[in-house]
Short mmCIF file of C-alpha atoms in Angstrom, two decimals:
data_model
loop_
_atom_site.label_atom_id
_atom_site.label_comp_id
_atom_site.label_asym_id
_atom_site.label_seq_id
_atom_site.Cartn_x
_atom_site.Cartn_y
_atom_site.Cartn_z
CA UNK A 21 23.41 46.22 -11.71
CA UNK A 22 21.94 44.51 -8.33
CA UNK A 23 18.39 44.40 -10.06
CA UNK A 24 19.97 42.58 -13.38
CA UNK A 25 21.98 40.32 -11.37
CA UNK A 26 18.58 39.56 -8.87
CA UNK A 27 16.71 39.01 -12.44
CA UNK A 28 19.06 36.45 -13.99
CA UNK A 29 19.11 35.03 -10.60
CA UNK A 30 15.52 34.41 -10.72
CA UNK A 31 15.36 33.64 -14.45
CA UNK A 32 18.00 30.38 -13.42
CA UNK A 33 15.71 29.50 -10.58
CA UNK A 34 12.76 29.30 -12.76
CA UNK A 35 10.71 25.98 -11.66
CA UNK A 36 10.41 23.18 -14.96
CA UNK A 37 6.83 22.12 -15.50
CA UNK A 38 7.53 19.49 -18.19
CA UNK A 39 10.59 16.98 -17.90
CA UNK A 40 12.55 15.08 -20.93
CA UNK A 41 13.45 11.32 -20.60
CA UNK A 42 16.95 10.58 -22.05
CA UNK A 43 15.30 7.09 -22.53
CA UNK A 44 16.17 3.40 -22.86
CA UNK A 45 18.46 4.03 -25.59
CA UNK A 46 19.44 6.32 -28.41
CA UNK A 47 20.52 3.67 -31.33
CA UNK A 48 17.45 4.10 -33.47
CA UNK A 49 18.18 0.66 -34.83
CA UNK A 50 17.93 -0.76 -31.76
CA UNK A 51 14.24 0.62 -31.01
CA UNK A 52 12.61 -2.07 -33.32
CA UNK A 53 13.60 -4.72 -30.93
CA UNK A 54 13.38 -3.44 -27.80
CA UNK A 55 10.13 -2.40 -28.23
CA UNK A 56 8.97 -5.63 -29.83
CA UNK A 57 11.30 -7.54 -26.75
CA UNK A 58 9.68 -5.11 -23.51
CA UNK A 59 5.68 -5.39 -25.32
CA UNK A 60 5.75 -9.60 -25.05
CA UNK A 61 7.29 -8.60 -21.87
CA UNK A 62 4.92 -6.43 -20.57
CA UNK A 63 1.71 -8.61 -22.26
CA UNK A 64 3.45 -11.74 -20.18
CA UNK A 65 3.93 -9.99 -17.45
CA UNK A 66 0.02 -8.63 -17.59
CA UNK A 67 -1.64 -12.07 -18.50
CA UNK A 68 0.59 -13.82 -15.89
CA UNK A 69 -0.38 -12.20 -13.10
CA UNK A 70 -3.81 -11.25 -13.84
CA UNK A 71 -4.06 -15.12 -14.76
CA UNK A 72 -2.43 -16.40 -11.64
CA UNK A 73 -4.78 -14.05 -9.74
CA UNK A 74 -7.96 -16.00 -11.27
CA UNK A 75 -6.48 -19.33 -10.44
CA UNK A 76 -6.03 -18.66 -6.94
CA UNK A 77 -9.07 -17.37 -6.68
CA UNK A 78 -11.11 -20.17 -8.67
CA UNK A 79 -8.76 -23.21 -7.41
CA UNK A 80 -10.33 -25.01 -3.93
CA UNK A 81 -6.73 -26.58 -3.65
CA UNK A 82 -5.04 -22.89 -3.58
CA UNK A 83 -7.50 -21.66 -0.91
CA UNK A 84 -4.48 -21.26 1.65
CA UNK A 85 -2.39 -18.07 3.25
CA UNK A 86 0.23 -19.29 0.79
CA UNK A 87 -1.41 -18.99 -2.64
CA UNK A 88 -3.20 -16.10 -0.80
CA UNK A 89 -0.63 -13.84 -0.38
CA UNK A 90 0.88 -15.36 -4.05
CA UNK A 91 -2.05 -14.10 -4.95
CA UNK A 92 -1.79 -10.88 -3.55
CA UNK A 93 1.84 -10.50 -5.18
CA UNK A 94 0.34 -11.11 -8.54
CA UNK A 95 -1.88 -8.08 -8.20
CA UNK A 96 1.24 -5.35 -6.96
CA UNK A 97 3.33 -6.70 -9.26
CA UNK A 98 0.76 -6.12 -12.17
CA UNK A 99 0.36 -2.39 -11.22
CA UNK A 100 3.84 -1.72 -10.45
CA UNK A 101 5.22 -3.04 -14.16
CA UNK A 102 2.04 -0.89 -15.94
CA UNK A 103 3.12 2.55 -13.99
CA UNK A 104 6.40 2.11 -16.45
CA UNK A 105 6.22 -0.34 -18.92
CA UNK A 106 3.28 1.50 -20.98
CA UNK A 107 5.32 5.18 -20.99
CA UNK A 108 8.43 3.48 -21.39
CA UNK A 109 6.63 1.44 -24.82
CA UNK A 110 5.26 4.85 -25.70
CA UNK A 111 8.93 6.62 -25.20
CA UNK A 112 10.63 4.02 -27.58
CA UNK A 113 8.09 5.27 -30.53
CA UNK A 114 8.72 8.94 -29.81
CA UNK A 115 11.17 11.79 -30.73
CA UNK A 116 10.27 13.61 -27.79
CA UNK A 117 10.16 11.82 -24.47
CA UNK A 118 8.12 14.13 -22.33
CA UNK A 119 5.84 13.97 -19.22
CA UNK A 120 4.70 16.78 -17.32
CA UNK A 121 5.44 17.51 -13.28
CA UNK A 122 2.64 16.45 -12.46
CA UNK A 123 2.74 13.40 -14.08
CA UNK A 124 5.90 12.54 -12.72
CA UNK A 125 5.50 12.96 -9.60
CA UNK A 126 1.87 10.65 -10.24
CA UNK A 127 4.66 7.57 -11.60
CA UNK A 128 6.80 8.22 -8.97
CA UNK A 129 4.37 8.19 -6.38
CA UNK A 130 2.54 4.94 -7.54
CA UNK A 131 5.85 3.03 -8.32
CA UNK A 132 7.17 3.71 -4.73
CA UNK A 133 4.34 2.58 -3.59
CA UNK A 134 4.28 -0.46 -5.23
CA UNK A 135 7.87 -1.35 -4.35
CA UNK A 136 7.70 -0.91 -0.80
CA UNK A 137 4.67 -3.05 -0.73
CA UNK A 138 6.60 -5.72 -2.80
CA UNK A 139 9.12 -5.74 -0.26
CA UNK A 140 7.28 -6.41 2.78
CA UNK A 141 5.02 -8.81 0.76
CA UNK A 142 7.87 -11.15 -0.06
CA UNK A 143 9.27 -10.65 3.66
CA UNK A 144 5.36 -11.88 5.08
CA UNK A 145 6.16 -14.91 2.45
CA UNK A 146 8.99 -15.45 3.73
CA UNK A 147 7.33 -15.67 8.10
CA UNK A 148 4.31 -17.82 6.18
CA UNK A 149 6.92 -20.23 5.18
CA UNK A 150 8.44 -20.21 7.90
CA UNK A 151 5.37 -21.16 10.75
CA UNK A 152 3.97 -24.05 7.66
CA UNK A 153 7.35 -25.44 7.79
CA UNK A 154 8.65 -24.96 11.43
CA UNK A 155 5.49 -24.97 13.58
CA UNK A 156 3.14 -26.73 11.17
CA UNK A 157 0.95 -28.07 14.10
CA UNK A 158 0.20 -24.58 14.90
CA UNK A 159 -0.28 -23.22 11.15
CA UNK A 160 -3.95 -22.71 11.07
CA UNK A 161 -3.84 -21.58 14.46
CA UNK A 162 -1.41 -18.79 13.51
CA UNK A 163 -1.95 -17.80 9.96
CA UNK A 164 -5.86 -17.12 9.94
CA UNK A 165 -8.05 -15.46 7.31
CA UNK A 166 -8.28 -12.38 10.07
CA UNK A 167 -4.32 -12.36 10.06
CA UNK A 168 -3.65 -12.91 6.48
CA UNK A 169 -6.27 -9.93 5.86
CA UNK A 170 -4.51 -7.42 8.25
CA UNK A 171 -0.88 -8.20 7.43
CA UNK A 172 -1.83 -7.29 3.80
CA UNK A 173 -3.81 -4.01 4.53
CA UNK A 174 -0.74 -3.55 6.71
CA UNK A 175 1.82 -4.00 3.53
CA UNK A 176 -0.41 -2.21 1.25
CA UNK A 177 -1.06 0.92 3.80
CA UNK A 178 2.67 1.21 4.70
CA UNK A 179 3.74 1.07 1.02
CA UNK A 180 1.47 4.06 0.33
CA UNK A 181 2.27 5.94 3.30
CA UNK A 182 6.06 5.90 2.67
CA UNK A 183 5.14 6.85 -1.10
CA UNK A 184 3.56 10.17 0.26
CA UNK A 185 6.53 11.03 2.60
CA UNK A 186 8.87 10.29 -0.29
CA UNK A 187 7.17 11.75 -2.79
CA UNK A 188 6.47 15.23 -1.15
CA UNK A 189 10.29 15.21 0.12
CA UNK A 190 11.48 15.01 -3.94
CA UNK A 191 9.26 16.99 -5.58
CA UNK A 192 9.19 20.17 -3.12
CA UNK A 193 12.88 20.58 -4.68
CA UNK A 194 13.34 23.01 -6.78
CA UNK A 195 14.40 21.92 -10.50
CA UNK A 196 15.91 24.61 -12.41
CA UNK A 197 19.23 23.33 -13.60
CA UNK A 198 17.95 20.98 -16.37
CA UNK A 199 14.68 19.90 -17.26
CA UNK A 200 16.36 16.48 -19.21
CA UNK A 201 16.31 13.06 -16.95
CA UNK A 202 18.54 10.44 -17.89
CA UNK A 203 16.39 7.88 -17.40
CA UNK A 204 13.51 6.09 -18.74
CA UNK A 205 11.20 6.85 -16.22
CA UNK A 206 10.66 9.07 -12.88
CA UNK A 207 13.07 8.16 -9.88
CA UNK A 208 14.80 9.57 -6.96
CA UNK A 209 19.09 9.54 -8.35
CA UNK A 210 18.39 11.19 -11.81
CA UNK A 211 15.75 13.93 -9.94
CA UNK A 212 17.86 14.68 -7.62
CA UNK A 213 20.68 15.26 -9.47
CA UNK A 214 18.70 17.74 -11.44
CA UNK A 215 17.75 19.76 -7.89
CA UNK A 216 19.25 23.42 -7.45
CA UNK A 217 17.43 23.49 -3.94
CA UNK A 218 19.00 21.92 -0.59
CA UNK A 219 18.78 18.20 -1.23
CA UNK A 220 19.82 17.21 2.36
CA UNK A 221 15.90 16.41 3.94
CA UNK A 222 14.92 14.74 0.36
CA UNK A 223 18.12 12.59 1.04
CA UNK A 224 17.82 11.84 4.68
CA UNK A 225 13.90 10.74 3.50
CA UNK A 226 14.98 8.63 1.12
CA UNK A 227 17.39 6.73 4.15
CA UNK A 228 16.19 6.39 6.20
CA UNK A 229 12.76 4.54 4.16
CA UNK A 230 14.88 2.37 2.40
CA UNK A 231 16.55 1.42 5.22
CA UNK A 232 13.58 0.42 7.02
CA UNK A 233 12.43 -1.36 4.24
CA UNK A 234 14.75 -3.07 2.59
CA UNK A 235 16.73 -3.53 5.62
CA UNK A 236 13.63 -4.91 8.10
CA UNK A 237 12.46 -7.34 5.11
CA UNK A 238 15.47 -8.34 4.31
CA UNK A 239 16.34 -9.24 7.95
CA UNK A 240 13.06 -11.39 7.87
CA UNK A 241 13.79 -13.53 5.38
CA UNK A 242 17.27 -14.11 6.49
CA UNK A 243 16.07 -14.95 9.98
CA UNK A 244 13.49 -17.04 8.31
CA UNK A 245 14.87 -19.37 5.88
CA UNK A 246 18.23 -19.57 8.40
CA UNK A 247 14.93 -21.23 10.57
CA UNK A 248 13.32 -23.25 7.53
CA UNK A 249 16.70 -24.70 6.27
CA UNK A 250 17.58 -25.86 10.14
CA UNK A 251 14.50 -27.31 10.12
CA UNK A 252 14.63 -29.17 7.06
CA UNK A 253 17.87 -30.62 7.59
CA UNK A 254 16.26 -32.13 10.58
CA UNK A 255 13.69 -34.23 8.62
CA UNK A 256 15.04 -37.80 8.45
CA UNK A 257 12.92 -38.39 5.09
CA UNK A 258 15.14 -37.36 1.96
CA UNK A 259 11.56 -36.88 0.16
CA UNK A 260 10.24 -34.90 3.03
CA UNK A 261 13.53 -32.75 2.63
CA UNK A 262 12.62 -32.57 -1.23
CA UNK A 263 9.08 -31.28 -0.63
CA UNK A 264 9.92 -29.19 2.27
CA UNK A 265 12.61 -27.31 -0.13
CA UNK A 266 10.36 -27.12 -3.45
CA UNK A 267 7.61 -25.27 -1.17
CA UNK A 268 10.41 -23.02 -0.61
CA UNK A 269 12.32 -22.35 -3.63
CA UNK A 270 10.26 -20.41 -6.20
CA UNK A 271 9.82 -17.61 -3.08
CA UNK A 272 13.61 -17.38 -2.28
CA UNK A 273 14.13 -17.43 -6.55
CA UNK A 274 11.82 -14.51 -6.63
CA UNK A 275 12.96 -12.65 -3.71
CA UNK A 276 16.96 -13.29 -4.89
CA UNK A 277 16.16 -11.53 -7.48
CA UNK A 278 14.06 -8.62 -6.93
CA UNK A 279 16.47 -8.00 -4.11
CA UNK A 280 19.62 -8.73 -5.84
CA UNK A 281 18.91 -5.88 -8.51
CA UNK A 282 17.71 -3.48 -6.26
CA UNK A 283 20.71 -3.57 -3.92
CA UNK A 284 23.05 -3.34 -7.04
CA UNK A 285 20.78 -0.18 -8.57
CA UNK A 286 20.22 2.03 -5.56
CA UNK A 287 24.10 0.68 -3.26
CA UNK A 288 26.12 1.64 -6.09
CA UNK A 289 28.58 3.84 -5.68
CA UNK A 290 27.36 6.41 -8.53
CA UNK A 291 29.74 7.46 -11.73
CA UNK A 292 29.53 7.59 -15.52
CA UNK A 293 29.83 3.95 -16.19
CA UNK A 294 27.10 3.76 -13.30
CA UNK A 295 23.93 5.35 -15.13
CA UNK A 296 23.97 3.30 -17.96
CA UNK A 297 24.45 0.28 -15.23
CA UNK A 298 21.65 1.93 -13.49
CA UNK A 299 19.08 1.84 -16.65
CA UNK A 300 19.93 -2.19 -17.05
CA UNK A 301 18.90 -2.60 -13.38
CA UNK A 302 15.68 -0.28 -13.78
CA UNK A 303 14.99 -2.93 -16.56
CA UNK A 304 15.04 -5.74 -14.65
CA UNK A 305 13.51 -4.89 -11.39
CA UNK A 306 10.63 -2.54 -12.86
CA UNK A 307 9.89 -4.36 -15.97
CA UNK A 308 11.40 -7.81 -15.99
CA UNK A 309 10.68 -9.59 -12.64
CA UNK A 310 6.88 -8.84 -12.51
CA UNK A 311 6.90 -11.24 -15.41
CA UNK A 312 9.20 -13.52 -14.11
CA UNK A 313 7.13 -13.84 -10.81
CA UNK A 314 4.20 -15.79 -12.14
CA UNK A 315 6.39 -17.92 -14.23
CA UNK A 316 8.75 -19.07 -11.88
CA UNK A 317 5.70 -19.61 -9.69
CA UNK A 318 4.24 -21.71 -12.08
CA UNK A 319 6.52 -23.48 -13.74
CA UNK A 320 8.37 -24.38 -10.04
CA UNK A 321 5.31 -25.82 -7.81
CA UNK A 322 3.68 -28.92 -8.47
CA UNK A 323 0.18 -27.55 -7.20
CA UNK A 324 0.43 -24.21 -8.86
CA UNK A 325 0.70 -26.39 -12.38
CA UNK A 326 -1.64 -29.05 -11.14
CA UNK A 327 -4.40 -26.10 -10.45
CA UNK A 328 -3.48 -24.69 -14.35
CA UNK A 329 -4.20 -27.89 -15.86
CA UNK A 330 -7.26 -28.47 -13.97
CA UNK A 331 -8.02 -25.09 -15.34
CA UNK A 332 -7.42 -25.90 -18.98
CA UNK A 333 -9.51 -29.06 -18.55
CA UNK A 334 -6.52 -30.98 -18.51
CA UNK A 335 -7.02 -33.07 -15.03
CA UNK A 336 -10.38 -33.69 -12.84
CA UNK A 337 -11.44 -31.02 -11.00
CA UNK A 338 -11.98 -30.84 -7.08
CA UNK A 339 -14.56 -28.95 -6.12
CA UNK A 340 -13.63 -28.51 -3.04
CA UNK A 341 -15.78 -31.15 -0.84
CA UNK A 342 -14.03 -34.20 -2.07
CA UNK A 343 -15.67 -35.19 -4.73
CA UNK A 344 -14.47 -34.43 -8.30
CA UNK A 345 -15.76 -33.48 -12.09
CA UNK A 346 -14.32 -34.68 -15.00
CA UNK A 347 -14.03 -31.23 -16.45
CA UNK A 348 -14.13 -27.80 -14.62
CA UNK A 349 -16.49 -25.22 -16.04
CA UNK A 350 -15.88 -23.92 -19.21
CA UNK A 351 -16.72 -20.47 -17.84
CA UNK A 352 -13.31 -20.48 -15.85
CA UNK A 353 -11.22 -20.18 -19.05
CA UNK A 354 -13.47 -17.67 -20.39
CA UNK A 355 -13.53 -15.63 -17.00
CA UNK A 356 -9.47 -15.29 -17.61
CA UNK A 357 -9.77 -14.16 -20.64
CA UNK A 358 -12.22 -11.43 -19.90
CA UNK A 359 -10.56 -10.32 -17.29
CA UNK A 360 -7.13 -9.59 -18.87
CA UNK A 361 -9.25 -8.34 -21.78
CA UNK A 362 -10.94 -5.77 -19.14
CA UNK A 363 -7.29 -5.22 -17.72
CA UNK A 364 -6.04 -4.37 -20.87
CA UNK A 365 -7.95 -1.68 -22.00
CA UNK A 366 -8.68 -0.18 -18.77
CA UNK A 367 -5.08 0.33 -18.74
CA UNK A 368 -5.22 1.96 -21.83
CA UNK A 369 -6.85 5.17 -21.18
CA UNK A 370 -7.46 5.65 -17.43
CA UNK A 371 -3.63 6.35 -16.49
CA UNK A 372 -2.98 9.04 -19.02
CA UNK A 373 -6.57 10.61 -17.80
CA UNK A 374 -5.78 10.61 -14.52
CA UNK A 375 -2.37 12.47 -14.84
CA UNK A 376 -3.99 14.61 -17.23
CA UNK A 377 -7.11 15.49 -14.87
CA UNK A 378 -4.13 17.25 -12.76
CA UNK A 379 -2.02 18.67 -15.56
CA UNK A 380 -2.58 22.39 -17.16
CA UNK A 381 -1.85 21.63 -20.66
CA UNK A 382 -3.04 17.59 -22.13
CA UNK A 383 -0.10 17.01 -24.61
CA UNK A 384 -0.42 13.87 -27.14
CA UNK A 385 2.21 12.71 -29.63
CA UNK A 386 1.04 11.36 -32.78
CA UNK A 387 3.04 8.04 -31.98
CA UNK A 388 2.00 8.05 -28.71
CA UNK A 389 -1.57 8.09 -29.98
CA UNK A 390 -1.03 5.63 -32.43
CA UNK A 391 0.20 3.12 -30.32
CA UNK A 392 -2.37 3.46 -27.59
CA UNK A 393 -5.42 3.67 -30.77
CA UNK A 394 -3.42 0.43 -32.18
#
């Protein structure tokens, strides 16, 4: 009897090597659109940052920390949205929404990473705006290519290094209850609701990171544009006040809301109603705002759409010593498009090797396969 019981006791603490998304929705009229709806989304959100990236970089007049670190934004923002967007596409043309431990614990790891380097990017934004606007006698002094360089290896190795700690917290659980996720992709509520194993050191992880993160960059914009805004309703000059703001307001627009949804996802309180509540904010702060970035970017600064048009052969071009050309080189327009054409299909097929090169058994669906042949 003790040596049945210790069996079945084992056989329900068996460890699930392949987990089951519930996915973005189950109205099979309703796939048709959204998948149409999240691909423009995810091809904007791939040829808007990759494009802002090139401008940046090929623009004299965006040579500053500002469009630097803008820059910089562009490219985590690009990765983060293709860890999910190109599953989640995939998902919406399958019956069966699988991805192996491994390869969940590869998204997880890589998305994590990408937020918490999103968060302290926009928080560095934030202090950059901050010494241009309040000390701008001392802004070159301050913000120099040597600091600009280290605060984002800083970001970028802090992001990763919380990734690790979180990811090896929530995946040494065990997972024996269910293998089925209700979610669309791989995150730290819906895994560790599945757990069967002591959750209390996966949860006191996941604490005490977010609250150094969202917490300490939160606290630095607040601090900041508290500054800025004091400062600004200092400046006699209503245009000065106008300028001063617009420098200002696509940041705080993008940081509202990358913020905003985040709070509302992971703060709360969970029930029912909650996980469907919880998918909607998924959407918007995984998939939606890496587009919207880039957009509001350009569509909100004056130099930022001067720089495009100069691009597109619109305006003369400065080349950067004062003097300018009628027409920038034509190369520019085709060094965009090669580049998101490179970024494209690099996307295609590395990710799915990679989680595969770590995975015991390489499973394909046939839409899954079409989609990424098409």
């Amino acid at each position: 009897y003790f040596r049945a019981k210790e069996l079945m006791n084992l056989k329900n603490k068996t460890q699930v090597f392949m987990f089951e998304f519930s996915g973005l929705t189950d109205d099979k009229e309703l796939t048709p659109f959204l998948f149409v709806l999240f691909l423009f989304i995810y091809i904007v959100s791939i040829c808007g940052n990759s494009g802002m990236m090139t401008i940046v970089y090929i623009s004299p007049s965006l040579h500053t920390p500002m469009y630097y670190f803008l820059s910089y934004l562009s490219m985590v923002d690009l990765f983060y949205s293709s860890v999910i967007a190109p599953k989640m596409l995939s998902d919406l043309l399958s019956d069966k929404k699988l991805i192996t431990f491994i390869g969940c614990a590869l998204q997880f790891y890589f998305f994590s990473a990408m937020i918490g380097t999103e968060l302290l990017v926009l928080s560095i934004m934030a202090y950059d705006r901050y010494v241009a606007i309040c000390r701008p006698l001392h802004y070159i002094l301050i913000m120099t290519k040597k600091k600009c360089l280290s605060l984002v290896l800083l970001t970028l190795s802090m992001g990763f290094l919380h990734s690790v700690a979180q990811t090896m917290s929530l995946f040494s659980l065990e997972y024996c209850k269910s293998n089925f996720i209700d979610h669309f992709y791989c995150d730290i509520p819906p895994l560790v609701r599945l757990s069967c194993s002591e959750t209390r050191t996966c949860t006191i992880v996941t604490l005490f990171f977010v609250c150094l993160f969202t917490i300490s960059s939160t606290m630095t914009i607040l601090v900041s544009y508290t500054l800025i805004i004091s400062s600004i309703l200092r400046i006699n000059s209503v245009a000065g006040r106008r300028k001063a703001f617009s420098t200002c307001s696509s940041h705080l627009t993008c940081a509202s809301i990358f913020y905003g949804t985040i709070y509302l996802n992971y703060l709360t309180p969970s029930s029912s109603s909650h996980k469907k509540q919880e998918k909607v904010f998924s959407v918007l702060y995984a998939v939606v705002t890496p587009m919207l970035n880039p957009l509001i970017y350009s569509l909100r600064n004056q130099e930022v759409k001067r720089a495009i048009m100069q691009c597109l052969c619109l305006q003369s071009w400065d080349d950067g010593n004062g003097s300018y050309l009628t027409q920038p080189p034509n190369s520019n327009v085709l060094l965009i498009e090669l580049s998101m054409v490179d970024l494209f299909y690099s996307s295609v097929i590395t990710p799915k090797m990679l989680s595969d090169l770590l995975s015991h058994s390489w499973v394909a669906l046939f839409t899954s396969t079409s989609f990424v042949q098409w």
